C-alpha cells in the first residue's frame, strides 16, 4: 500500500532534507494508466498530487515506467486513461487527457521538461538557446527572426548568471560540456516561466562535480516555488536533495513519502536483486 506524503514539516534524522510546508496543489493524477501499442500496462493506476516548491524524485528499476510517467504528465506521450489535472490557482482544473493540440502546447509551457539529451540547437549560441524558451510567448514571425524583447534578454541573462553560465552566453551550445549544456537546458526551461519542471534522468551522463551543480540548480528551482520532478537512479542523491520520493514498480506507486522512509524493505520491493546497482 502506498504511504502518504507528510503534510507538515518533517526534519529527517537520517538526511539533511527538510520537507517544507506544502505549497499550493499544482497537479493531480487520478487512476492514470498507459499502455503502448502492445497493450502491456506500463502505468497501472497512478495517483499522486504535486505541490509548488516540492522536489520530487521518481525512482524504480529500469522499465518501471518512470520516463513514461514524466512524458505523459507533460503530454508528449498520450496517456491511455485516468486523469492528469492541471490545478489552477483558483483550484479549478483541466484534464491533460482531454486537451486540444493548442491547449497541450500551452500546458507544456506551464509544465516544462528537460529531455535526456538536452535538445539544444547545437550551432546556436547559448543565450539564443535560452531565449528559445520564450517561443511559446512570442509570435512565430518574431521568433524566426530572433526578435526578443529587452525584457526577455534581461531575463535570459539573469538566468544564465543564476546558474553561473553567463561567461558562456555567446558560445555555441555544441562547444559546451554535458554539465554546461544541462544548465543551459534548465535556463531555457525556466525561460518558459513554468510552474512545474520535469527532468528525465538529468544527471545520468554527468561526472560527480556536474551532478552536484545540476542537483543544486534543480533544488534552487524548487525553492523558487516551482514543483520539480525528476527521475533519478541514485538513492544517495534522492536523500541528499529531494523533499519527497515516489517509488514505482511495474507501473504502480509502491512508496510515496519522505526520502528518509526508503528503508531496506521498501528498497528491496523497488529494486529486488538490482539493489546493489543503485548508489
Ligand atoms: N514507445 C514505446 N513503445 C512500446 N513500449 C515502450 C515504449 N516506451 C517504453 N516502453 C516500455 O514501457 C516500459 C516502461 O518504460 P520506461 O517508461 O522507459 O521505464 P523507465 O524509464 O522506468 O526505465 C518498458 O517495458 C518499456 O519497454
Ligand atoms: Mg527512463
mmCIF file of C-alpha atoms and ligand atoms in Angstrom:
data_model
loop_
_atom_site.group_PDB
_atom_site.id
_atom_site.type_symbol
_atom_site.label_atom_id
_atom_site.label_comp_id
_atom_site.label_asym_id
_atom_site.label_seq_id
_atom_site.Cartn_x
_atom_site.Cartn_y
_atom_site.Cartn_z
ATOM 1 C CA UNK A 1 0.000 0.000 0.000
ATOM 2 C CA UNK A 2 1.277 3.467 -0.841
ATOM 3 C CA UNK A 3 2.413 5.608 2.049
ATOM 4 C CA UNK A 4 1.098 9.151 2.054
ATOM 5 C CA UNK A 5 3.401 12.164 1.855
ATOM 6 C CA UNK A 6 3.689 14.007 5.159
ATOM 7 C CA UNK A 7 1.604 17.177 5.265
ATOM 8 C CA UNK A 8 3.758 19.122 7.712
ATOM 9 C CA UNK A 9 7.397 19.969 8.192
ATOM 10 C CA UNK A 10 9.437 16.897 8.946
ATOM 11 C CA UNK A 11 13.144 17.010 9.623
ATOM 12 C CA UNK A 12 14.575 13.613 8.990
ATOM 13 C CA UNK A 13 17.137 12.158 11.356
ATOM 14 C CA UNK A 14 18.925 10.360 8.566
ATOM 15 C CA UNK A 15 19.222 13.094 5.938
ATOM 16 C CA UNK A 16 19.520 16.861 5.683
ATOM 17 C CA UNK A 17 16.380 17.149 3.638
ATOM 18 C CA UNK A 18 13.647 19.174 5.225
ATOM 19 C CA UNK A 19 10.165 18.627 3.907
ATOM 20 C CA UNK A 20 8.723 22.138 3.549
ATOM 21 C CA UNK A 21 5.185 23.075 4.380
ATOM 22 C CA UNK A 22 3.456 22.115 1.195
ATOM 23 C CA UNK A 23 2.754 24.884 -1.295
ATOM 24 C CA UNK A 24 -0.444 25.009 -3.287
ATOM 25 C CA UNK A 25 -1.518 21.989 -5.309
ATOM 26 C CA UNK A 26 -0.416 22.344 -8.932
ATOM 27 C CA UNK A 27 -1.150 18.921 -10.393
ATOM 28 C CA UNK A 28 -3.031 15.775 -9.537
ATOM 29 C CA UNK A 29 -3.205 12.410 -11.236
ATOM 30 C CA UNK A 30 -6.106 10.015 -10.755
ATOM 31 C CA UNK A 31 -6.048 6.377 -11.842
ATOM 32 C CA UNK A 32 -3.572 7.282 -14.571
ATOM 33 C CA UNK A 33 -2.779 4.413 -16.934
ATOM 34 C CA UNK A 34 -0.682 3.983 -20.033
ATOM 35 C CA UNK A 35 -0.323 1.105 -22.452
ATOM 36 C CA UNK A 36 1.690 1.352 -25.642
ATOM 37 C CA UNK A 37 0.549 -0.431 -28.823
ATOM 38 C CA UNK A 38 1.317 -3.872 -27.427
ATOM 39 C CA UNK A 39 -1.335 -3.429 -24.698
ATOM 40 C CA UNK A 40 1.134 -4.159 -21.910
ATOM 41 C CA UNK A 41 0.195 -1.948 -18.981
ATOM 42 C CA UNK A 42 3.136 0.378 -18.316
ATOM 43 C CA UNK A 43 1.420 2.764 -15.873
ATOM 44 C CA UNK A 44 -1.156 0.974 -13.804
ATOM 45 C CA UNK A 45 -3.375 3.385 -11.878
ATOM 46 C CA UNK A 46 -1.084 6.168 -10.678
ATOM 47 C CA UNK A 47 -2.461 8.601 -8.088
ATOM 48 C CA UNK A 48 -0.481 11.455 -6.637
ATOM 49 C CA UNK A 49 -0.624 15.173 -6.023
ATOM 50 C CA UNK A 50 2.139 17.632 -6.753
ATOM 51 C CA UNK A 51 2.639 20.890 -4.839
ATOM 52 C CA UNK A 52 4.533 24.090 -5.537
ATOM 53 C CA UNK A 53 8.063 24.036 -4.157
ATOM 54 C CA UNK A 54 8.405 20.269 -3.876
ATOM 55 C CA UNK A 55 11.481 18.498 -5.212
ATOM 56 C CA UNK A 56 10.199 15.042 -6.044
ATOM 57 C CA UNK A 57 12.274 12.104 -7.230
ATOM 58 C CA UNK A 58 10.817 9.191 -9.161
ATOM 59 C CA UNK A 59 12.774 6.020 -8.536
ATOM 60 C CA UNK A 60 12.467 2.412 -9.578
ATOM 61 C CA UNK A 61 14.228 -0.157 -11.641
ATOM 62 C CA UNK A 62 14.722 0.158 -15.372
ATOM 63 C CA UNK A 63 11.435 -0.406 -17.199
ATOM 64 C CA UNK A 64 9.315 0.544 -14.159
ATOM 65 C CA UNK A 65 7.628 3.321 -16.157
ATOM 66 C CA UNK A 66 9.492 6.398 -14.859
ATOM 67 C CA UNK A 67 10.129 8.049 -18.235
ATOM 68 C CA UNK A 68 6.648 7.169 -19.446
ATOM 69 C CA UNK A 69 5.184 8.847 -16.367
ATOM 70 C CA UNK A 70 7.063 12.125 -16.910
ATOM 71 C CA UNK A 71 6.202 12.203 -20.608
ATOM 72 C CA UNK A 72 2.509 11.561 -20.004
ATOM 73 C CA UNK A 73 2.407 14.366 -17.393
ATOM 74 C CA UNK A 74 3.846 16.781 -19.886
ATOM 75 C CA UNK A 75 1.608 15.482 -22.681
ATOM 76 C CA UNK A 76 4.415 14.425 -25.029
ATOM 77 C CA UNK A 77 3.115 10.852 -24.664
ATOM 78 C CA UNK A 78 -0.671 10.437 -24.598
ATOM 79 C CA UNK A 79 -1.934 8.627 -21.500
ATOM 80 C CA UNK A 80 -4.452 5.823 -22.036
ATOM 81 C CA UNK A 81 -6.961 6.543 -19.269
ATOM 82 C CA UNK A 82 -7.430 8.332 -15.972
ATOM 83 C CA UNK A 83 -6.856 11.993 -15.276
ATOM 84 C CA UNK A 84 -3.928 14.389 -15.154
ATOM 85 C CA UNK A 85 -5.354 17.537 -13.659
ATOM 86 C CA UNK A 86 -3.719 20.896 -14.157
ATOM 87 C CA UNK A 87 -4.762 22.651 -10.950
ATOM 88 C CA UNK A 88 -5.115 26.421 -11.357
ATOM 89 C CA UNK A 89 -4.599 28.989 -8.603
ATOM 90 C CA UNK A 90 -8.355 29.165 -8.041
ATOM 91 C CA UNK A 91 -8.362 25.346 -7.647
ATOM 92 C CA UNK A 92 -10.268 24.831 -10.906
ATOM 93 C CA UNK A 93 -8.817 22.035 -13.040
ATOM 94 C CA UNK A 94 -8.246 20.949 -16.653
ATOM 95 C CA UNK A 95 -7.591 17.357 -17.637
ATOM 96 C CA UNK A 96 -4.483 16.991 -19.808
ATOM 97 C CA UNK A 97 -6.031 13.866 -21.389
ATOM 98 C CA UNK A 98 -8.815 15.881 -22.971
ATOM 99 C CA UNK A 99 -6.814 18.915 -24.093
ATOM 100 C CA UNK A 100 -6.794 20.093 -27.709
ATOM 101 C CA UNK A 101 -3.462 20.434 -29.521
ATOM 102 C CA UNK A 102 -3.318 24.120 -28.724
ATOM 103 C CA UNK A 103 -4.171 23.575 -25.085
ATOM 104 C CA UNK A 104 -1.467 20.923 -24.918
ATOM 105 C CA UNK A 105 1.078 23.379 -26.296
ATOM 106 C CA UNK A 106 0.116 25.836 -23.571
ATOM 107 C CA UNK A 107 0.272 23.106 -20.964
ATOM 108 C CA UNK A 108 3.830 22.194 -21.997
ATOM 109 C CA UNK A 109 4.794 25.792 -21.318
ATOM 110 C CA UNK A 110 3.491 25.525 -17.762
ATOM 111 C CA UNK A 111 4.864 22.020 -17.327
ATOM 112 C CA UNK A 112 8.382 22.354 -18.724
ATOM 113 C CA UNK A 113 10.532 19.354 -19.477
ATOM 114 C CA UNK A 114 14.258 18.867 -19.714
ATOM 115 C CA UNK A 115 14.977 15.964 -22.025
ATOM 116 C CA UNK A 116 17.761 13.469 -21.505
ATOM 117 C CA UNK A 117 19.746 14.730 -24.499
ATOM 118 C CA UNK A 118 19.136 18.433 -23.620
ATOM 119 C CA UNK A 119 17.676 19.198 -27.103
ATOM 120 C CA UNK A 120 19.682 22.405 -27.535
ATOM 121 C CA UNK A 121 20.304 23.828 -31.003
ATOM 122 C CA UNK A 122 23.998 22.941 -31.393
ATOM 123 C CA UNK A 123 25.098 25.754 -33.707
ATOM 124 C CA UNK A 124 23.205 28.467 -31.919
ATOM 125 C CA UNK A 125 24.838 30.438 -29.105
ATOM 126 C CA UNK A 126 23.899 29.817 -25.501
ATOM 127 C CA UNK A 127 21.816 32.945 -24.940
ATOM 128 C CA UNK A 128 19.753 32.311 -28.090
ATOM 129 C CA UNK A 129 19.123 28.762 -26.931
ATOM 130 C CA UNK A 130 17.843 30.133 -23.632
ATOM 131 C CA UNK A 131 15.693 32.719 -25.411
ATOM 132 C CA UNK A 132 14.080 29.906 -27.400
ATOM 133 C CA UNK A 133 12.307 29.055 -24.148
ATOM 134 C CA UNK A 134 10.206 32.165 -24.799
ATOM 135 C CA UNK A 135 8.984 30.861 -28.148
ATOM 136 C CA UNK A 136 5.596 29.946 -26.827
ATOM 137 C CA UNK A 137 5.170 33.528 -25.620
ATOM 138 C CA UNK A 138 6.428 35.038 -28.864
ATOM 139 C CA UNK A 139 4.901 35.108 -32.337
ATOM 140 C CA UNK A 140 6.403 32.734 -34.893
ATOM 141 C CA UNK A 141 7.454 35.685 -37.029
ATOM 142 C CA UNK A 142 9.349 37.311 -34.199
ATOM 143 C CA UNK A 143 10.958 34.075 -33.100
ATOM 144 C CA UNK A 144 12.066 33.264 -36.661
ATOM 145 C CA UNK A 145 13.999 36.483 -36.789
ATOM 146 C CA UNK A 146 15.148 36.183 -33.221
ATOM 147 C CA UNK A 147 13.306 39.347 -32.240
ATOM 148 C CA UNK A 148 13.125 39.135 -28.499
ATOM 149 C CA UNK A 149 12.268 41.986 -26.205
ATOM 150 C CA UNK A 150 14.870 43.659 -23.989
ATOM 151 C CA UNK A 151 12.936 42.229 -21.078
ATOM 152 C CA UNK A 152 13.373 38.697 -22.454
ATOM 153 C CA UNK A 153 17.087 39.258 -22.971
ATOM 154 C CA UNK A 154 17.461 40.617 -19.445
ATOM 155 C CA UNK A 155 15.666 37.557 -18.100
ATOM 156 C CA UNK A 156 17.900 35.196 -20.120
ATOM 157 C CA UNK A 157 20.985 36.967 -18.796
ATOM 158 C CA UNK A 158 19.626 36.792 -15.264
ATOM 159 C CA UNK A 159 19.034 33.036 -15.598
ATOM 160 C CA UNK A 160 22.474 32.347 -17.067
ATOM 161 C CA UNK A 161 24.064 34.339 -14.274
ATOM 162 C CA UNK A 162 21.984 32.426 -11.735
ATOM 163 C CA UNK A 163 23.479 29.122 -12.902
ATOM 164 C CA UNK A 164 26.967 30.578 -13.433
ATOM 165 C CA UNK A 165 26.715 30.266 -17.193
ATOM 166 C CA UNK A 166 26.923 33.946 -18.172
ATOM 167 C CA UNK A 167 30.576 33.694 -19.328
ATOM 168 C CA UNK A 168 29.418 31.182 -21.962
ATOM 169 C CA UNK A 169 26.495 33.264 -23.249
ATOM 170 C CA UNK A 170 27.983 33.824 -26.704
ATOM 171 C CA UNK A 171 29.486 30.379 -27.215
ATOM 172 C CA UNK A 172 27.836 27.842 -29.448
ATOM 173 C CA UNK A 173 25.930 25.231 -27.469
ATOM 174 C CA UNK A 174 27.826 22.434 -29.240
ATOM 175 C CA UNK A 175 31.091 23.569 -27.661
ATOM 176 C CA UNK A 176 29.874 23.104 -24.074
ATOM 177 C CA UNK A 177 30.378 20.123 -21.786
ATOM 178 C CA UNK A 178 27.410 17.932 -20.859
ATOM 179 C CA UNK A 179 27.016 19.620 -17.485
ATOM 180 C CA UNK A 180 27.094 23.073 -19.044
ATOM 181 C CA UNK A 181 24.537 22.053 -21.674
ATOM 182 C CA UNK A 182 22.306 20.716 -18.930
ATOM 183 C CA UNK A 183 22.452 24.071 -17.135
ATOM 184 C CA UNK A 184 21.554 25.872 -20.361
ATOM 185 C CA UNK A 185 18.633 23.468 -20.789
ATOM 186 C CA UNK A 186 17.445 24.361 -17.286
ATOM 187 C CA UNK A 187 17.724 28.086 -18.085
ATOM 188 C CA UNK A 188 15.748 27.564 -21.294
ATOM 189 C CA UNK A 189 13.030 25.675 -19.424
ATOM 190 C CA UNK A 190 12.911 28.425 -16.767
ATOM 191 C CA UNK A 191 12.508 30.998 -19.531
ATOM 192 C CA UNK A 192 9.080 29.446 -20.126
ATOM 193 C CA UNK A 193 8.182 30.569 -16.618
ATOM 194 C CA UNK A 194 6.820 27.102 -15.749
ATOM 195 C CA UNK A 195 5.014 26.100 -12.578
ATOM 196 C CA UNK A 196 6.238 22.521 -12.942
ATOM 197 C CA UNK A 197 9.634 21.372 -14.180
ATOM 198 C CA UNK A 198 10.182 17.754 -15.182
ATOM 199 C CA UNK A 199 13.576 16.213 -15.904
ATOM 200 C CA UNK A 200 14.235 12.695 -17.138
ATOM 201 C CA UNK A 201 17.470 11.488 -15.560
ATOM 202 C CA UNK A 202 19.083 14.937 -15.526
ATOM 203 C CA UNK A 203 22.399 13.702 -14.132
ATOM 204 C CA UNK A 204 22.680 10.335 -15.882
ATOM 205 C CA UNK A 205 25.564 11.353 -18.125
ATOM 206 C CA UNK A 206 27.363 13.727 -15.753
ATOM 207 C CA UNK A 207 30.509 13.461 -13.641
ATOM 208 C CA UNK A 208 30.200 13.925 -9.855
ATOM 209 C CA UNK A 209 31.050 17.651 -9.885
ATOM 210 C CA UNK A 210 28.470 18.478 -12.537
ATOM 211 C CA UNK A 211 25.971 16.183 -10.867
ATOM 212 C CA UNK A 212 26.172 18.326 -7.738
ATOM 213 C CA UNK A 213 25.820 21.518 -9.801
ATOM 214 C CA UNK A 214 22.704 20.253 -11.549
ATOM 215 C CA UNK A 215 21.102 18.885 -8.381
ATOM 216 C CA UNK A 216 21.761 22.232 -6.677
ATOM 217 C CA UNK A 217 20.308 24.064 -9.660
ATOM 218 C CA UNK A 218 17.133 21.968 -9.562
ATOM 219 C CA UNK A 219 16.917 22.476 -5.812
ATOM 220 C CA UNK A 220 17.115 26.244 -6.396
ATOM 221 C CA UNK A 221 14.324 25.981 -8.946
ATOM 222 C CA UNK A 222 12.142 24.185 -6.391
ATOM 223 C CA UNK A 223 12.853 26.647 -3.608
ATOM 224 C CA UNK A 224 11.701 29.357 -6.015
ATOM 225 C CA UNK A 225 8.253 27.767 -5.705
ATOM 226 C CA UNK A 226 8.271 25.529 -8.762
ATOM 227 C CA UNK A 227 7.276 21.870 -8.435
ATOM 228 C CA UNK A 228 10.281 19.875 -9.648
ATOM 229 C CA UNK A 229 10.007 16.205 -10.542
ATOM 230 C CA UNK A 230 12.987 14.165 -11.707
ATOM 231 C CA UNK A 231 13.804 10.547 -12.500
ATOM 232 C CA UNK A 232 16.877 9.511 -10.575
ATOM 233 C CA UNK A 233 18.958 6.379 -10.276
ATOM 234 C CA UNK A 234 20.923 7.310 -7.179
ATOM 235 C CA UNK A 235 19.207 6.877 -3.825
ATOM 236 C CA UNK A 236 22.042 8.854 -2.263
ATOM 237 C CA UNK A 237 21.144 11.887 -4.397
ATOM 238 C CA UNK A 238 17.460 11.447 -3.577
ATOM 239 C CA UNK A 239 18.265 11.511 0.126
ATOM 240 C CA UNK A 240 20.576 14.473 -0.218
ATOM 241 C CA UNK A 241 18.358 16.771 -2.280
ATOM 242 C CA UNK A 242 14.760 15.702 -2.661
ATOM 243 C CA UNK A 243 11.874 16.565 -0.364
ATOM 244 C CA UNK A 244 9.830 13.588 -1.485
ATOM 245 C CA UNK A 245 10.225 10.372 -3.403
ATOM 246 C CA UNK A 246 7.772 8.312 -5.388
ATOM 247 C CA UNK A 247 8.825 4.707 -5.889
ATOM 248 C CA UNK A 248 7.470 2.919 -8.965
ATOM 249 C CA UNK A 249 7.454 -0.818 -9.564
ATOM 250 C CA UNK A 250 5.755 -2.325 -12.593
ATOM 251 C CA UNK A 251 3.866 0.908 -13.219
ATOM 252 C CA UNK A 252 2.475 1.201 -9.702
ATOM 253 C CA UNK A 253 3.323 3.564 -6.861
ATOM 254 C CA UNK A 254 4.695 1.452 -4.049
ATOM 255 C CA UNK A 255 6.135 4.307 -1.978
ATOM 256 C CA UNK A 256 5.258 7.993 -1.718
ATOM 257 C CA UNK A 257 6.828 9.939 1.101
ATOM 258 C CA UNK A 258 9.947 11.448 2.593
ATOM 259 C CA UNK A 259 13.262 10.035 1.325
ATOM 260 C CA UNK A 260 14.197 9.020 4.870
ATOM 261 C CA UNK A 261 11.448 6.394 4.715
ATOM 262 C CA UNK A 262 13.249 4.450 1.994
ATOM 263 C CA UNK A 263 14.219 1.593 4.290
ATOM 264 C CA UNK A 264 15.640 -1.779 3.264
ATOM 265 C CA UNK A 265 12.217 -3.300 2.870
ATOM 266 C CA UNK A 266 10.976 -0.554 0.512
ATOM 267 C CA UNK A 267 14.246 -0.582 -1.433
ATOM 268 C CA UNK A 268 14.032 -4.321 -1.807
ATOM 269 C CA UNK A 269 10.491 -4.066 -3.130
ATOM 270 C CA UNK A 270 11.624 -1.360 -5.544
ATOM 271 C CA UNK A 271 14.811 -2.866 -6.845
ATOM 272 C CA UNK A 272 14.835 -6.551 -5.866
ATOM 273 C CA UNK A 273 18.111 -8.157 -6.898
ATOM 274 C CA UNK A 274 19.230 -4.941 -8.675
ATOM 275 C CA UNK A 275 19.653 -3.266 -5.282
ATOM 276 C CA UNK A 276 23.455 -3.362 -5.380
ATOM 277 C CA UNK A 277 23.399 -1.276 -8.591
ATOM 278 C CA UNK A 278 21.836 1.828 -7.030
ATOM 279 C CA UNK A 279 24.156 4.273 -5.262
HETATM 280 N N1 LIG B 1 7.481 3.804 -27.253
HETATM 281 C C1 LIG B 1 7.286 2.649 -26.610
HETATM 282 N N2 LIG B 1 6.600 1.629 -27.199
HETATM 283 C C2 LIG B 1 6.389 0.465 -26.556
HETATM 284 N N3 LIG B 1 6.824 0.204 -25.295
HETATM 285 C C3 LIG B 1 7.519 1.166 -24.666
HETATM 286 C C4 LIG B 1 7.783 2.442 -25.278
HETATM 287 N N4 LIG B 1 8.479 3.208 -24.400
HETATM 288 C C5 LIG B 1 8.631 2.449 -23.300
HETATM 289 N N5 LIG B 1 8.073 1.247 -23.451
HETATM 290 C C6 LIG B 1 8.016 0.167 -22.447
HETATM 291 O O1 LIG B 1 7.399 0.682 -21.294
HETATM 292 C C7 LIG B 1 8.023 0.176 -20.124
HETATM 293 C C8 LIG B 1 8.461 1.340 -19.235
HETATM 294 O O2 LIG B 1 9.452 2.084 -19.927
HETATM 295 P P1 LIG B 1 10.046 3.441 -19.354
HETATM 296 O O3 LIG B 1 8.938 4.356 -19.058
HETATM 297 O O4 LIG B 1 11.083 3.888 -20.322
HETATM 298 O O5 LIG B 1 10.693 2.947 -17.988
HETATM 299 P P2 LIG B 1 11.884 3.570 -17.124
HETATM 300 O O6 LIG B 1 12.058 4.986 -17.524
HETATM 301 O O7 LIG B 1 11.444 3.372 -15.717
HETATM 302 O O8 LIG B 1 13.105 2.745 -17.443
HETATM 303 C C9 LIG B 1 9.161 -0.717 -20.583
HETATM 304 O O9 LIG B 1 8.713 -2.052 -20.585
HETATM 305 C C10 LIG B 1 9.408 -0.244 -21.997
HETATM 306 O O10 LIG B 1 9.897 -1.288 -22.782
HETATM 307 MG MG1 LIG B 2 13.697 6.013 -18.315
#
